[in-house]
CSV table of N, CA and C in Angstrom, one decimal:
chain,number,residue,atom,x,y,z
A,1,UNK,N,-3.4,3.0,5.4
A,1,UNK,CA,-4.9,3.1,5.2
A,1,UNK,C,-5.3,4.5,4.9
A,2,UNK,N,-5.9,4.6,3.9
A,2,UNK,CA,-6.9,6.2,3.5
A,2,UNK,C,-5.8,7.1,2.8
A,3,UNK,N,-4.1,6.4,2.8
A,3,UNK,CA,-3.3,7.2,1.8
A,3,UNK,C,-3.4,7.8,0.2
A,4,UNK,N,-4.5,6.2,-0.6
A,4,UNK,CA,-5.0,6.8,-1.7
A,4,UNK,C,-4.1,5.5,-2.3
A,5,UNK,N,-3.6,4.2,-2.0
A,5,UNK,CA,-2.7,3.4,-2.7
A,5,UNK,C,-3.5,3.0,-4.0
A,6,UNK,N,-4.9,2.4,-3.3
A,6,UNK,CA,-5.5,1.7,-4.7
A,6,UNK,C,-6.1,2.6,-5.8
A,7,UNK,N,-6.6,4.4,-5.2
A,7,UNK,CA,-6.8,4.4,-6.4
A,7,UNK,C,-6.1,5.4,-6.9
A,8,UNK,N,-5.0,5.4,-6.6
A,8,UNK,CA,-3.3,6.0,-7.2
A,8,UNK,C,-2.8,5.3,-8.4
A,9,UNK,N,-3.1,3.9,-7.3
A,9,UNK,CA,-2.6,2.5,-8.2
A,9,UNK,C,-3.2,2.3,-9.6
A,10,UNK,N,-5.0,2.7,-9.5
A,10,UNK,CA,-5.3,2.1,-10.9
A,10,UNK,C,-5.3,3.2,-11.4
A,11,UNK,N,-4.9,4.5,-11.1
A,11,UNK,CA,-5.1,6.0,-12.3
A,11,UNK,C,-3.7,5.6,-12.7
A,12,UNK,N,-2.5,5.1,-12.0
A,12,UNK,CA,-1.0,5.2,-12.4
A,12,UNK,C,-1.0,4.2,-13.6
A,13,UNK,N,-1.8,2.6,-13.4
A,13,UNK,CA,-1.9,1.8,-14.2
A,13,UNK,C,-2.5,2.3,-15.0
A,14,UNK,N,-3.7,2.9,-15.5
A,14,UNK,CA,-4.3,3.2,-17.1
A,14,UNK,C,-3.2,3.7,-17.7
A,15,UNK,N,-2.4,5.3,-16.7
A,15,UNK,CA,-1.6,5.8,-17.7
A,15,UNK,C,-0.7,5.1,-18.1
A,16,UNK,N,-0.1,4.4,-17.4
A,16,UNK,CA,1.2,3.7,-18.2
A,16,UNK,C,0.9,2.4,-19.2
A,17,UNK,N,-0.8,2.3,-18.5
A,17,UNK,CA,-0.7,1.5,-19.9
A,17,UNK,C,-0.3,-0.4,-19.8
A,18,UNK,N,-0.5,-0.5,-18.2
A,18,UNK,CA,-0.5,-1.6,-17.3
A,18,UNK,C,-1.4,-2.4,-16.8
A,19,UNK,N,-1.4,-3.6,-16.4
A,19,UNK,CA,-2.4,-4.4,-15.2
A,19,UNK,C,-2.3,-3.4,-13.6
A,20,UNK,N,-3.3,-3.8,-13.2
A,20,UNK,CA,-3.3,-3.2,-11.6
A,20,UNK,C,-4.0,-4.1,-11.0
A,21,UNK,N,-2.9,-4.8,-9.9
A,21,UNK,CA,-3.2,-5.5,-9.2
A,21,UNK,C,-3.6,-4.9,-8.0
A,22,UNK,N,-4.9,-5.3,-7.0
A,22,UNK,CA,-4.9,-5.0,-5.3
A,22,UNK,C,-4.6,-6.1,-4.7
A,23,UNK,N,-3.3,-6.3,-3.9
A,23,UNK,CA,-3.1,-7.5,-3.3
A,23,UNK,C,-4.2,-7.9,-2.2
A,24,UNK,N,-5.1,-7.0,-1.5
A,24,UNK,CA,-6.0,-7.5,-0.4
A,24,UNK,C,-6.9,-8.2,-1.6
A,25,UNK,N,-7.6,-7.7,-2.5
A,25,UNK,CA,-8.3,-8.6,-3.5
A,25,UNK,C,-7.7,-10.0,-3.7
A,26,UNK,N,-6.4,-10.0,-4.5
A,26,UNK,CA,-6.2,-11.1,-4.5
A,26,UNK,C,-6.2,-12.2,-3.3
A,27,UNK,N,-6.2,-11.7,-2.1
A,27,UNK,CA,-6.2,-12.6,-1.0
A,27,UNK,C,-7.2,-12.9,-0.7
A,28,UNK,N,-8.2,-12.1,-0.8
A,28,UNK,CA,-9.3,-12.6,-0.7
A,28,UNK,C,-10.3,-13.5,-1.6
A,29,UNK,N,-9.6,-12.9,-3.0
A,29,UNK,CA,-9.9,-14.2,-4.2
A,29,UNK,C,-9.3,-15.9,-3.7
A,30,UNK,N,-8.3,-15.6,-3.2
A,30,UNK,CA,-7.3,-16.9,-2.7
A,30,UNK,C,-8.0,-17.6,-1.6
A,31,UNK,N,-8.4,-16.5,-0.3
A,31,UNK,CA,-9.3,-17.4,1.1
A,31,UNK,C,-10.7,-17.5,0.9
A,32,UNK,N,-11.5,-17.1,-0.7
A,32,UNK,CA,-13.3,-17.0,-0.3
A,32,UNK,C,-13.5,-16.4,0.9
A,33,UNK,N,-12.8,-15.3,1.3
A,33,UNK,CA,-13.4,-14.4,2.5
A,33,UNK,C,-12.9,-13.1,2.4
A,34,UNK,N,-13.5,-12.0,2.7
A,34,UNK,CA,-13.1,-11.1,2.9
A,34,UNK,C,-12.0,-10.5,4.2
A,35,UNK,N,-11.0,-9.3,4.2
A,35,UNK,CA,-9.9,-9.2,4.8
A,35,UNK,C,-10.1,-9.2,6.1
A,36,UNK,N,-11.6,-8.6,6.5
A,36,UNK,CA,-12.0,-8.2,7.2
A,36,UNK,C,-12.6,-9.8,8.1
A,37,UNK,N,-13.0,-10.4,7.6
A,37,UNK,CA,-13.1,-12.2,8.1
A,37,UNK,C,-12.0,-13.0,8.2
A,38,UNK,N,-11.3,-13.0,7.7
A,38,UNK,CA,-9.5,-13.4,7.5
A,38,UNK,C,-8.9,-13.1,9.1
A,39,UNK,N,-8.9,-11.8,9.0
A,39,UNK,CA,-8.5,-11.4,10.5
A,39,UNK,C,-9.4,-11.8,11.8
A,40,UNK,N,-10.6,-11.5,11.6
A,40,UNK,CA,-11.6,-12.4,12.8
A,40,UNK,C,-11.5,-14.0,13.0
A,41,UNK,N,-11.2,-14.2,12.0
A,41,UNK,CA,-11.5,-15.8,12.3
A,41,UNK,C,-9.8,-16.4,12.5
A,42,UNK,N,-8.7,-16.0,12.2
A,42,UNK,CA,-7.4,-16.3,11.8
A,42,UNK,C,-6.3,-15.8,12.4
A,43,UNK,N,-7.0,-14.1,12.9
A,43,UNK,CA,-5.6,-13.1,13.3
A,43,UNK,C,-5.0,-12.5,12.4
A,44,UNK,N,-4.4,-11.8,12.3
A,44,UNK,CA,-3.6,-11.0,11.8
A,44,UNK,C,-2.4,-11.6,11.0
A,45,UNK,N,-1.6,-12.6,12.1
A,45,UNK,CA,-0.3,-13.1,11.8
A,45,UNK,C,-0.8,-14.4,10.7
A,46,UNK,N,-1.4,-15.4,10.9
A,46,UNK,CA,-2.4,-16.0,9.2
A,46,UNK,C,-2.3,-14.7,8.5
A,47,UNK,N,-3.0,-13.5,8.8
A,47,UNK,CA,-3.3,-13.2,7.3
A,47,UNK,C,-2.1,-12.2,6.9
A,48,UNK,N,-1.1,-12.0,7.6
A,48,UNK,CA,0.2,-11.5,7.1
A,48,UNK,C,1.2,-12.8,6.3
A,49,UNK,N,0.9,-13.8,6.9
A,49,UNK,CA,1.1,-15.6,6.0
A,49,UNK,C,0.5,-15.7,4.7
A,50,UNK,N,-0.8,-15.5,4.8
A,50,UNK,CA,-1.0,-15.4,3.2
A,50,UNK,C,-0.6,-14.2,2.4
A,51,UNK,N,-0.7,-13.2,3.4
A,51,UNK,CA,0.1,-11.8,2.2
A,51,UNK,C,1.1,-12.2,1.9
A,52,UNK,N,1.8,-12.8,2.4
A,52,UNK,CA,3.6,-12.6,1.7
A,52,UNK,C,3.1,-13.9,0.8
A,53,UNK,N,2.5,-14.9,0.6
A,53,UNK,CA,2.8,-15.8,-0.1
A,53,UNK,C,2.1,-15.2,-1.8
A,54,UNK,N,0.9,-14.5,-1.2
A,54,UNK,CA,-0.2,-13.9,-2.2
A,54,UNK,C,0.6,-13.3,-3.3
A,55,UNK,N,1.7,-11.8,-2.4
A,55,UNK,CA,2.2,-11.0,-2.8
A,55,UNK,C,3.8,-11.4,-4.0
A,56,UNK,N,4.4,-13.1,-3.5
A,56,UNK,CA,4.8,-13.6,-3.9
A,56,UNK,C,4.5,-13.8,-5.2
A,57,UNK,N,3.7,-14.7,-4.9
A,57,UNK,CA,3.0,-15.2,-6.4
A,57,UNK,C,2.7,-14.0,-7.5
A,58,UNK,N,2.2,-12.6,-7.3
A,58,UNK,CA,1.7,-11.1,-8.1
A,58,UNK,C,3.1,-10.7,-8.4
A,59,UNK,N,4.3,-11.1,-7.5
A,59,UNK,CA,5.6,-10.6,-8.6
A,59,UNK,C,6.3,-11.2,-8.9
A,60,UNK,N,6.0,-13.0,-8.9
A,60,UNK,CA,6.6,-13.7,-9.9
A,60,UNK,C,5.8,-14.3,-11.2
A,61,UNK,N,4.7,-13.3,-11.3
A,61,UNK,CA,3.6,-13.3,-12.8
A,61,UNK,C,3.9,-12.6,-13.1
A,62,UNK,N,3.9,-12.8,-14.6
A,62,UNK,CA,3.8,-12.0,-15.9
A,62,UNK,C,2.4,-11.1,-16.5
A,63,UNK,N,2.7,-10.4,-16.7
A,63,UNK,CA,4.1,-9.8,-17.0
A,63,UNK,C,4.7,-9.6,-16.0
A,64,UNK,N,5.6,-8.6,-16.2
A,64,UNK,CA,6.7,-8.4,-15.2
A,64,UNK,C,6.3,-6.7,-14.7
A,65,UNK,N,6.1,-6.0,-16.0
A,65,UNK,CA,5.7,-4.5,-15.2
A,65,UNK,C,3.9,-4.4,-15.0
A,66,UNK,N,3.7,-4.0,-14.2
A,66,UNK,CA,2.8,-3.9,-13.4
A,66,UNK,C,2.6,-3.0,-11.7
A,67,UNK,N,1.2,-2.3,-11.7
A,67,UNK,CA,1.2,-2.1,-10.7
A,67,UNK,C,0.5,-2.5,-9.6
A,68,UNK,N,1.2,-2.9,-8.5
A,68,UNK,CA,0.7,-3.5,-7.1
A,68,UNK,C,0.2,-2.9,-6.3
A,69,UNK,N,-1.0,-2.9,-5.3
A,69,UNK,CA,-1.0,-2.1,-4.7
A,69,UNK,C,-1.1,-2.9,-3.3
A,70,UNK,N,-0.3,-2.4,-2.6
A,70,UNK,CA,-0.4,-3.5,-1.3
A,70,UNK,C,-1.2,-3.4,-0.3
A,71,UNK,N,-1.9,-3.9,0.9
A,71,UNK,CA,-2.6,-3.7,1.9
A,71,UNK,C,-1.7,-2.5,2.8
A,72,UNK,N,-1.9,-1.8,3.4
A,72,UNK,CA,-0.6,-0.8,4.5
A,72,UNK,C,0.3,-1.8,5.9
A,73,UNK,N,-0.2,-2.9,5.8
A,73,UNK,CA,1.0,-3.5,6.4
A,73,UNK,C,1.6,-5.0,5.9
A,74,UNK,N,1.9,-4.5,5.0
A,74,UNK,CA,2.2,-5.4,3.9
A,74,UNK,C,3.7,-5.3,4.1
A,75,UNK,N,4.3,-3.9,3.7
A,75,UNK,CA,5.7,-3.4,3.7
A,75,UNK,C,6.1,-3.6,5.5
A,76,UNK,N,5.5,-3.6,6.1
A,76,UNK,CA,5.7,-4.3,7.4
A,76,UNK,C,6.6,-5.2,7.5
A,77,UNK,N,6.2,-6.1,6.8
A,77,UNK,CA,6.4,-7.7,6.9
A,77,UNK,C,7.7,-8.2,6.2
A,78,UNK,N,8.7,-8.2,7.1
A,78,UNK,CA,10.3,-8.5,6.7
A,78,UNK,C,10.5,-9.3,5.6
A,79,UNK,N,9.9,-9.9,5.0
A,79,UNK,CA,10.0,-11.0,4.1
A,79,UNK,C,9.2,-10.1,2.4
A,80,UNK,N,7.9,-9.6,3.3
A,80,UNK,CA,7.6,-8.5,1.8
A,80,UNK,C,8.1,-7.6,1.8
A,81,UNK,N,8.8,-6.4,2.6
A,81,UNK,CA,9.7,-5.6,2.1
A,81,UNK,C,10.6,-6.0,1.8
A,82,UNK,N,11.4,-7.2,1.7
A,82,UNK,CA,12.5,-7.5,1.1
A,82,UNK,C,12.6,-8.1,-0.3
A,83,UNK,N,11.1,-8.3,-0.8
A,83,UNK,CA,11.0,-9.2,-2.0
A,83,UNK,C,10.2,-7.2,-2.6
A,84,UNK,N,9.8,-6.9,-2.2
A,84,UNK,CA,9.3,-5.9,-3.3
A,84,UNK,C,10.8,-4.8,-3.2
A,85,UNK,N,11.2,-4.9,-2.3
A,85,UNK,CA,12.8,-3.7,-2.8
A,85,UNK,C,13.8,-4.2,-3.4
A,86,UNK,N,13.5,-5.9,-3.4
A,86,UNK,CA,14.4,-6.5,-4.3
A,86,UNK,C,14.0,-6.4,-6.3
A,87,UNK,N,13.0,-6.3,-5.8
A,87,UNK,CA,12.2,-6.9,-7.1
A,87,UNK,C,11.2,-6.0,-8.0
A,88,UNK,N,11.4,-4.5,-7.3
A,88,UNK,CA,9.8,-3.7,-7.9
A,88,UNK,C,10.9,-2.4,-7.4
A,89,UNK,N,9.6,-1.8,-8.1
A,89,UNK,CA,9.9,-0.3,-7.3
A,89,UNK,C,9.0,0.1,-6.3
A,90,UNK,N,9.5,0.6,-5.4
A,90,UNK,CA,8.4,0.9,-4.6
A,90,UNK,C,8.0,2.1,-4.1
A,91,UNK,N,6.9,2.6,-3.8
A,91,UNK,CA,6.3,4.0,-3.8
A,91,UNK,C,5.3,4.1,-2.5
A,92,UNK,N,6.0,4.5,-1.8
A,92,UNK,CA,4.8,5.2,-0.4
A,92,UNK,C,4.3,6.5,-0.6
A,93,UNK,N,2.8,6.3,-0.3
A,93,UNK,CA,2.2,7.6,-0.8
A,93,UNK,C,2.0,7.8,0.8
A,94,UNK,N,2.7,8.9,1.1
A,94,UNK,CA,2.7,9.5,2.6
A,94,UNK,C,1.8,10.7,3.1
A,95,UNK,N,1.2,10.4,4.0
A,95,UNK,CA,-0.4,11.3,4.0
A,95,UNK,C,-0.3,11.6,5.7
A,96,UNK,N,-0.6,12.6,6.2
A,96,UNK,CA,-0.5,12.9,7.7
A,96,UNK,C,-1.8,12.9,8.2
A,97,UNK,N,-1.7,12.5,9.6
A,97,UNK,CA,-3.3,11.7,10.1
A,97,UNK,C,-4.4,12.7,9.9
A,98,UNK,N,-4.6,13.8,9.8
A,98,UNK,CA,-5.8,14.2,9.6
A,98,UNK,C,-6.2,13.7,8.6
A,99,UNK,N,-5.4,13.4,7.4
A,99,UNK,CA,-5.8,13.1,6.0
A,99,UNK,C,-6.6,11.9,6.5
A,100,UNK,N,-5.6,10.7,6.9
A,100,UNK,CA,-5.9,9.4,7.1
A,100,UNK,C,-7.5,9.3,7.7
A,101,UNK,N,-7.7,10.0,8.9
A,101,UNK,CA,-8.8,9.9,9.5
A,101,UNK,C,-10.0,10.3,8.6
A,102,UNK,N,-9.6,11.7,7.6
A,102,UNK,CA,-11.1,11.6,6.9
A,102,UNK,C,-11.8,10.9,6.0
A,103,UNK,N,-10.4,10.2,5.4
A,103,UNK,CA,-10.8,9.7,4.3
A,103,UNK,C,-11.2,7.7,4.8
A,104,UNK,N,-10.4,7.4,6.5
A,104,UNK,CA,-11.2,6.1,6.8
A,104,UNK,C,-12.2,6.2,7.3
A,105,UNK,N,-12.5,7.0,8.2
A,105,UNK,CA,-13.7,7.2,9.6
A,105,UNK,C,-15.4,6.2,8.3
A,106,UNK,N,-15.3,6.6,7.3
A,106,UNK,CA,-16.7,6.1,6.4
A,106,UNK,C,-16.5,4.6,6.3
A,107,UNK,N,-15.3,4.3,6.3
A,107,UNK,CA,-15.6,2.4,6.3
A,107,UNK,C,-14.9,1.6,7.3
A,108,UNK,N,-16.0,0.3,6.8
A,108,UNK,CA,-16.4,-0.5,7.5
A,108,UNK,C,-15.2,-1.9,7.0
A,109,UNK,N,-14.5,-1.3,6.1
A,109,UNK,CA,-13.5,-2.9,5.9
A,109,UNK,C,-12.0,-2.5,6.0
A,110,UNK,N,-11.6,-1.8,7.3
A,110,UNK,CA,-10.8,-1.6,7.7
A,110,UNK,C,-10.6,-2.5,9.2
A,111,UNK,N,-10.1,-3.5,9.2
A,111,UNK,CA,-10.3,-4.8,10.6
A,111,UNK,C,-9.5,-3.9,11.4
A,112,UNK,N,-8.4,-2.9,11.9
A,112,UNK,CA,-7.4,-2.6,12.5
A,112,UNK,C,-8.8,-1.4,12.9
A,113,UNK,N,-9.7,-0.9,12.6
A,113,UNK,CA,-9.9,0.3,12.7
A,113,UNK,C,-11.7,0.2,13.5
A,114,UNK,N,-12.0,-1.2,13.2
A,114,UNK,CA,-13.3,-1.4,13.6
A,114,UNK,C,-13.9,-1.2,15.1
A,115,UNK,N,-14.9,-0.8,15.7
A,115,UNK,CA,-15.5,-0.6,16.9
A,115,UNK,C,-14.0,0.1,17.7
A,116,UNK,N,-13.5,1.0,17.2
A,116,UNK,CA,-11.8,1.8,18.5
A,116,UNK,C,-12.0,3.0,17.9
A,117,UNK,N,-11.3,3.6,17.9
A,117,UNK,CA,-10.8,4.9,18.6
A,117,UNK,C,-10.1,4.7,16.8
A,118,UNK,N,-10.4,5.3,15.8
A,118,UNK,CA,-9.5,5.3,14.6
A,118,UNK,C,-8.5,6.3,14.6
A,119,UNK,N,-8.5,6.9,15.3
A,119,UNK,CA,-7.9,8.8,15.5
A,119,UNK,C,-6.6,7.8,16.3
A,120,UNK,N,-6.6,7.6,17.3
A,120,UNK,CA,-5.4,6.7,18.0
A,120,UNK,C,-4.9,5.9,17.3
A,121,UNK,N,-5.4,4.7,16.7
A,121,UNK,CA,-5.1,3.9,16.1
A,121,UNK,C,-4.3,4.2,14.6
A,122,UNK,N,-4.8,5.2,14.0
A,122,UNK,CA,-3.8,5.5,12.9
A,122,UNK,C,-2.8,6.1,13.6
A,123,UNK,N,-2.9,7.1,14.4
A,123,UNK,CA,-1.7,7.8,15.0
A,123,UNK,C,-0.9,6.4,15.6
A,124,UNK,N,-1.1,5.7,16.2
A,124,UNK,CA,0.0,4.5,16.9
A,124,UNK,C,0.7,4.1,15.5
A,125,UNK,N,-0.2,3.5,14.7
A,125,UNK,CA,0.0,3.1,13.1
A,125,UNK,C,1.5,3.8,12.6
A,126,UNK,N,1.0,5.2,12.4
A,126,UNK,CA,2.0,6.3,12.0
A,126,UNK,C,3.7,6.4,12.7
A,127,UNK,N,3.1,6.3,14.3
A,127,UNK,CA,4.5,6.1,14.7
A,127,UNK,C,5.2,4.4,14.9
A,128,UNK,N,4.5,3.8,14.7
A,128,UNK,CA,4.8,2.3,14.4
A,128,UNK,C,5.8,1.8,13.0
A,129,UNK,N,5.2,2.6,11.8
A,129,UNK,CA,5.4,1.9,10.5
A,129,UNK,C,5.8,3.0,9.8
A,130,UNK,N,6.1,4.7,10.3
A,130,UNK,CA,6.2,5.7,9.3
A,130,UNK,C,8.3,4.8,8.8
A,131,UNK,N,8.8,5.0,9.8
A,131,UNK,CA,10.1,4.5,9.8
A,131,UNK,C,10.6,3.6,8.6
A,132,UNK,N,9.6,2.8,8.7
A,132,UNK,CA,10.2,1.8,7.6
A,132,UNK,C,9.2,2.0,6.2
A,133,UNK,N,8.2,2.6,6.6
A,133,UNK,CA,7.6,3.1,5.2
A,133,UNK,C,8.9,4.0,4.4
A,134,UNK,N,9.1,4.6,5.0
A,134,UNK,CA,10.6,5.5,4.7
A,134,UNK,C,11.3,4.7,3.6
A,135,UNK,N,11.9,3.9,3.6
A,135,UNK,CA,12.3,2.8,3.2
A,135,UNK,C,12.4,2.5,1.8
A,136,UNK,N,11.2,2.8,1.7
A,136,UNK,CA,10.7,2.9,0.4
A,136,UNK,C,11.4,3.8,-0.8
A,137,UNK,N,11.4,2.7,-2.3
A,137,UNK,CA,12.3,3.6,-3.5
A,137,UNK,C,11.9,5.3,-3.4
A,138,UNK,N,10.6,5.5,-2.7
A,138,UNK,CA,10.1,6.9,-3.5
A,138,UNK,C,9.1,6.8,-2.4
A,139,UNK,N,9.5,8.4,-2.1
A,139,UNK,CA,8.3,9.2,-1.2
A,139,UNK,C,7.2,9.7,-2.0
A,140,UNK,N,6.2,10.1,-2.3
A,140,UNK,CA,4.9,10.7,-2.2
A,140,UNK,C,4.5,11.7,-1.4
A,141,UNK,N,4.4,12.5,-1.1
A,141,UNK,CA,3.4,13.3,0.2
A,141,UNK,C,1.9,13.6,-0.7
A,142,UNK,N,1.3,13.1,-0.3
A,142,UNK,CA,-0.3,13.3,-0.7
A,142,UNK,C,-1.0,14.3,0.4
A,143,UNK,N,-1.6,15.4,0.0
A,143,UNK,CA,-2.7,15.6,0.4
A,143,UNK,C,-3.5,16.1,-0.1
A,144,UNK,N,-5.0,16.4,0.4
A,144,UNK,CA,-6.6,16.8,0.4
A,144,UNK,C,-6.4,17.3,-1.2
A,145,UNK,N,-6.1,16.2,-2.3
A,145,UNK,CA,-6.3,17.2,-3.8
A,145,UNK,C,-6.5,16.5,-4.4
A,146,UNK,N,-6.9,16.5,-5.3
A,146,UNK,CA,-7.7,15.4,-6.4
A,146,UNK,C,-6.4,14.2,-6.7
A,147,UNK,N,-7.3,13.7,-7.1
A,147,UNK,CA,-6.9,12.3,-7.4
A,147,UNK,C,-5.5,12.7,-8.9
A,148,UNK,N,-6.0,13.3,-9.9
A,148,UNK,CA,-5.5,13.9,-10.7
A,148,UNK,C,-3.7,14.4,-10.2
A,149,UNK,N,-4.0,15.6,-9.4
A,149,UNK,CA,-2.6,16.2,-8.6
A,149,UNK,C,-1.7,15.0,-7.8
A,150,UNK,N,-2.2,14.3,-7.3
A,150,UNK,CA,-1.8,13.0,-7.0
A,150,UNK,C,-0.8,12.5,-7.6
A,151,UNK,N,-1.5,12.3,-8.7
A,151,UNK,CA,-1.2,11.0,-10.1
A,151,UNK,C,0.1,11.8,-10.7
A,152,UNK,N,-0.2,12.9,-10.9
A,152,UNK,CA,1.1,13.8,-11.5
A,152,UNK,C,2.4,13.8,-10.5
A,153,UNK,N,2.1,14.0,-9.4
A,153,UNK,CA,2.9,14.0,-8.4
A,153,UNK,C,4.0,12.3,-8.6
A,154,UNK,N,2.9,11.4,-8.4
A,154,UNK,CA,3.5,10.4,-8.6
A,154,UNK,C,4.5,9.8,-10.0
A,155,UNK,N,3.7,10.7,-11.0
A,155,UNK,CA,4.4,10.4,-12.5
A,155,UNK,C,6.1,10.9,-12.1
A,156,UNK,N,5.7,12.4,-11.6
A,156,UNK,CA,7.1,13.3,-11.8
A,156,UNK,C,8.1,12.5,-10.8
A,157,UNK,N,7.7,11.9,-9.7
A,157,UNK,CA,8.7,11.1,-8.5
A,157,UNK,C,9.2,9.9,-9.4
A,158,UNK,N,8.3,9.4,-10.2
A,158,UNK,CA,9.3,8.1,-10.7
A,158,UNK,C,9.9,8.8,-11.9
A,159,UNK,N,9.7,9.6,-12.1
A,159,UNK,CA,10.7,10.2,-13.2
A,159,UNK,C,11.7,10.6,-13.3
A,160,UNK,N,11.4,11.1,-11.4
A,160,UNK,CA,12.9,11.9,-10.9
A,160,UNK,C,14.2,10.7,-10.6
A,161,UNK,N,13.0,9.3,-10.0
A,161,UNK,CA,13.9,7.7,-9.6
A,161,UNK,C,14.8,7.4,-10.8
A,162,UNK,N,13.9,7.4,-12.0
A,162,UNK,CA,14.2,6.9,-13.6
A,162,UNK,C,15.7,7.6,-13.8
A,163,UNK,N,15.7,9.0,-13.5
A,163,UNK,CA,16.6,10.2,-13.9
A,163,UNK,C,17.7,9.9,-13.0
A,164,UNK,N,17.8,9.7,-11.7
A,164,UNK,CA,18.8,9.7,-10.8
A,164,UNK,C,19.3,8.1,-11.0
A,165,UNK,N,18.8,7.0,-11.4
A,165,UNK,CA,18.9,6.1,-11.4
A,165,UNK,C,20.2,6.2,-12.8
A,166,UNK,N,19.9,6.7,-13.6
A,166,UNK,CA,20.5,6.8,-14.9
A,166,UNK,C,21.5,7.3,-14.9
A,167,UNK,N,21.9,8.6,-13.8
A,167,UNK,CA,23.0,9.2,-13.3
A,167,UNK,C,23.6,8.6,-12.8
A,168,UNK,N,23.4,7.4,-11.9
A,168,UNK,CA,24.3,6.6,-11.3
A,168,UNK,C,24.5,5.3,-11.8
A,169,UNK,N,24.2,4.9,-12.8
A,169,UNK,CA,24.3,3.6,-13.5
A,169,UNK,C,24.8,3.7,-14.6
């Protein structure tokens, strides 16, 4: 949450010249409710049931390259990190909690973060899910810089994946 996925996702997608999907959109195109209603009315575990099935369906459509951007406990979910490291590349954009907190504390459609303590709750978050975020094809460290520095950041890490990939194949 507040690492900068979706709009990493749609600056990486113009350049390359791709679709950019946000999988919480599409779930919510799929339930007629927002994420934030999904979870009130359903729980969490429903709406981690439709993520994996959502997320399913966005990488068995065509095309084939494309970028996804996922909800932040998406890669959580043993069934979607196994289908996106099987099937994609994958990219955690890794941000340390001060970042996290400035950039959520302004909204209201974050369900995990609503009427609590957001400072706690990303820190529990962090030490919950940094581990398996790890996981992931390709680190990121993002911080406080433009969207721009970001995007570069992220171009040069898949380049370096592309490059080492080639070395060993």
């Amino acid at each position: 949450m507040g690492a900068g996925k979706t709009s990493v996702g749609r600056a990486l997608a113009r350049h390359l010249g791709v679709q950019f999907i946000d999988s919480d959109k599409e779930i919510e195109t799929a339930a007629g409710c927002s994420v934030v209603d999904i979870f009130a009315m359903y729980g969490e575990q429903e709406f981690r049931r439709v993520e994996t099935r959502v997320i399913e369906r966005i990488l068995d459509t065509e095309p084939n390259i494309k970028v996804i951007s996922t909800g932040e406990g998406a890669f959580i979910t043993p069934a979607v990190r196994k289908m996106v490291l099987e099937r994609s590349t994958s990219i955690w954009l890794k941000a340390d909690l001060d970042l996290l907190v400035k950039r959520t504390n302004f909204r209201k459609t974050r369900p995990q973060l609503l009427n609590t303590d957001s400072r706690k709750i990303l820190e529990q978050l962090i030490n919950e899910r940094y581990k398996t975020y790890a996981t992931a094809d390709i680190t990121v460290e993002t911080h406080d810089e433009s969207l721009h520095k970001t995007l570069e950041n992220v171009i040069s890490a898949i380049q370096s994946h592309i490059n080492k990939g080639e070395k060993n194949g």
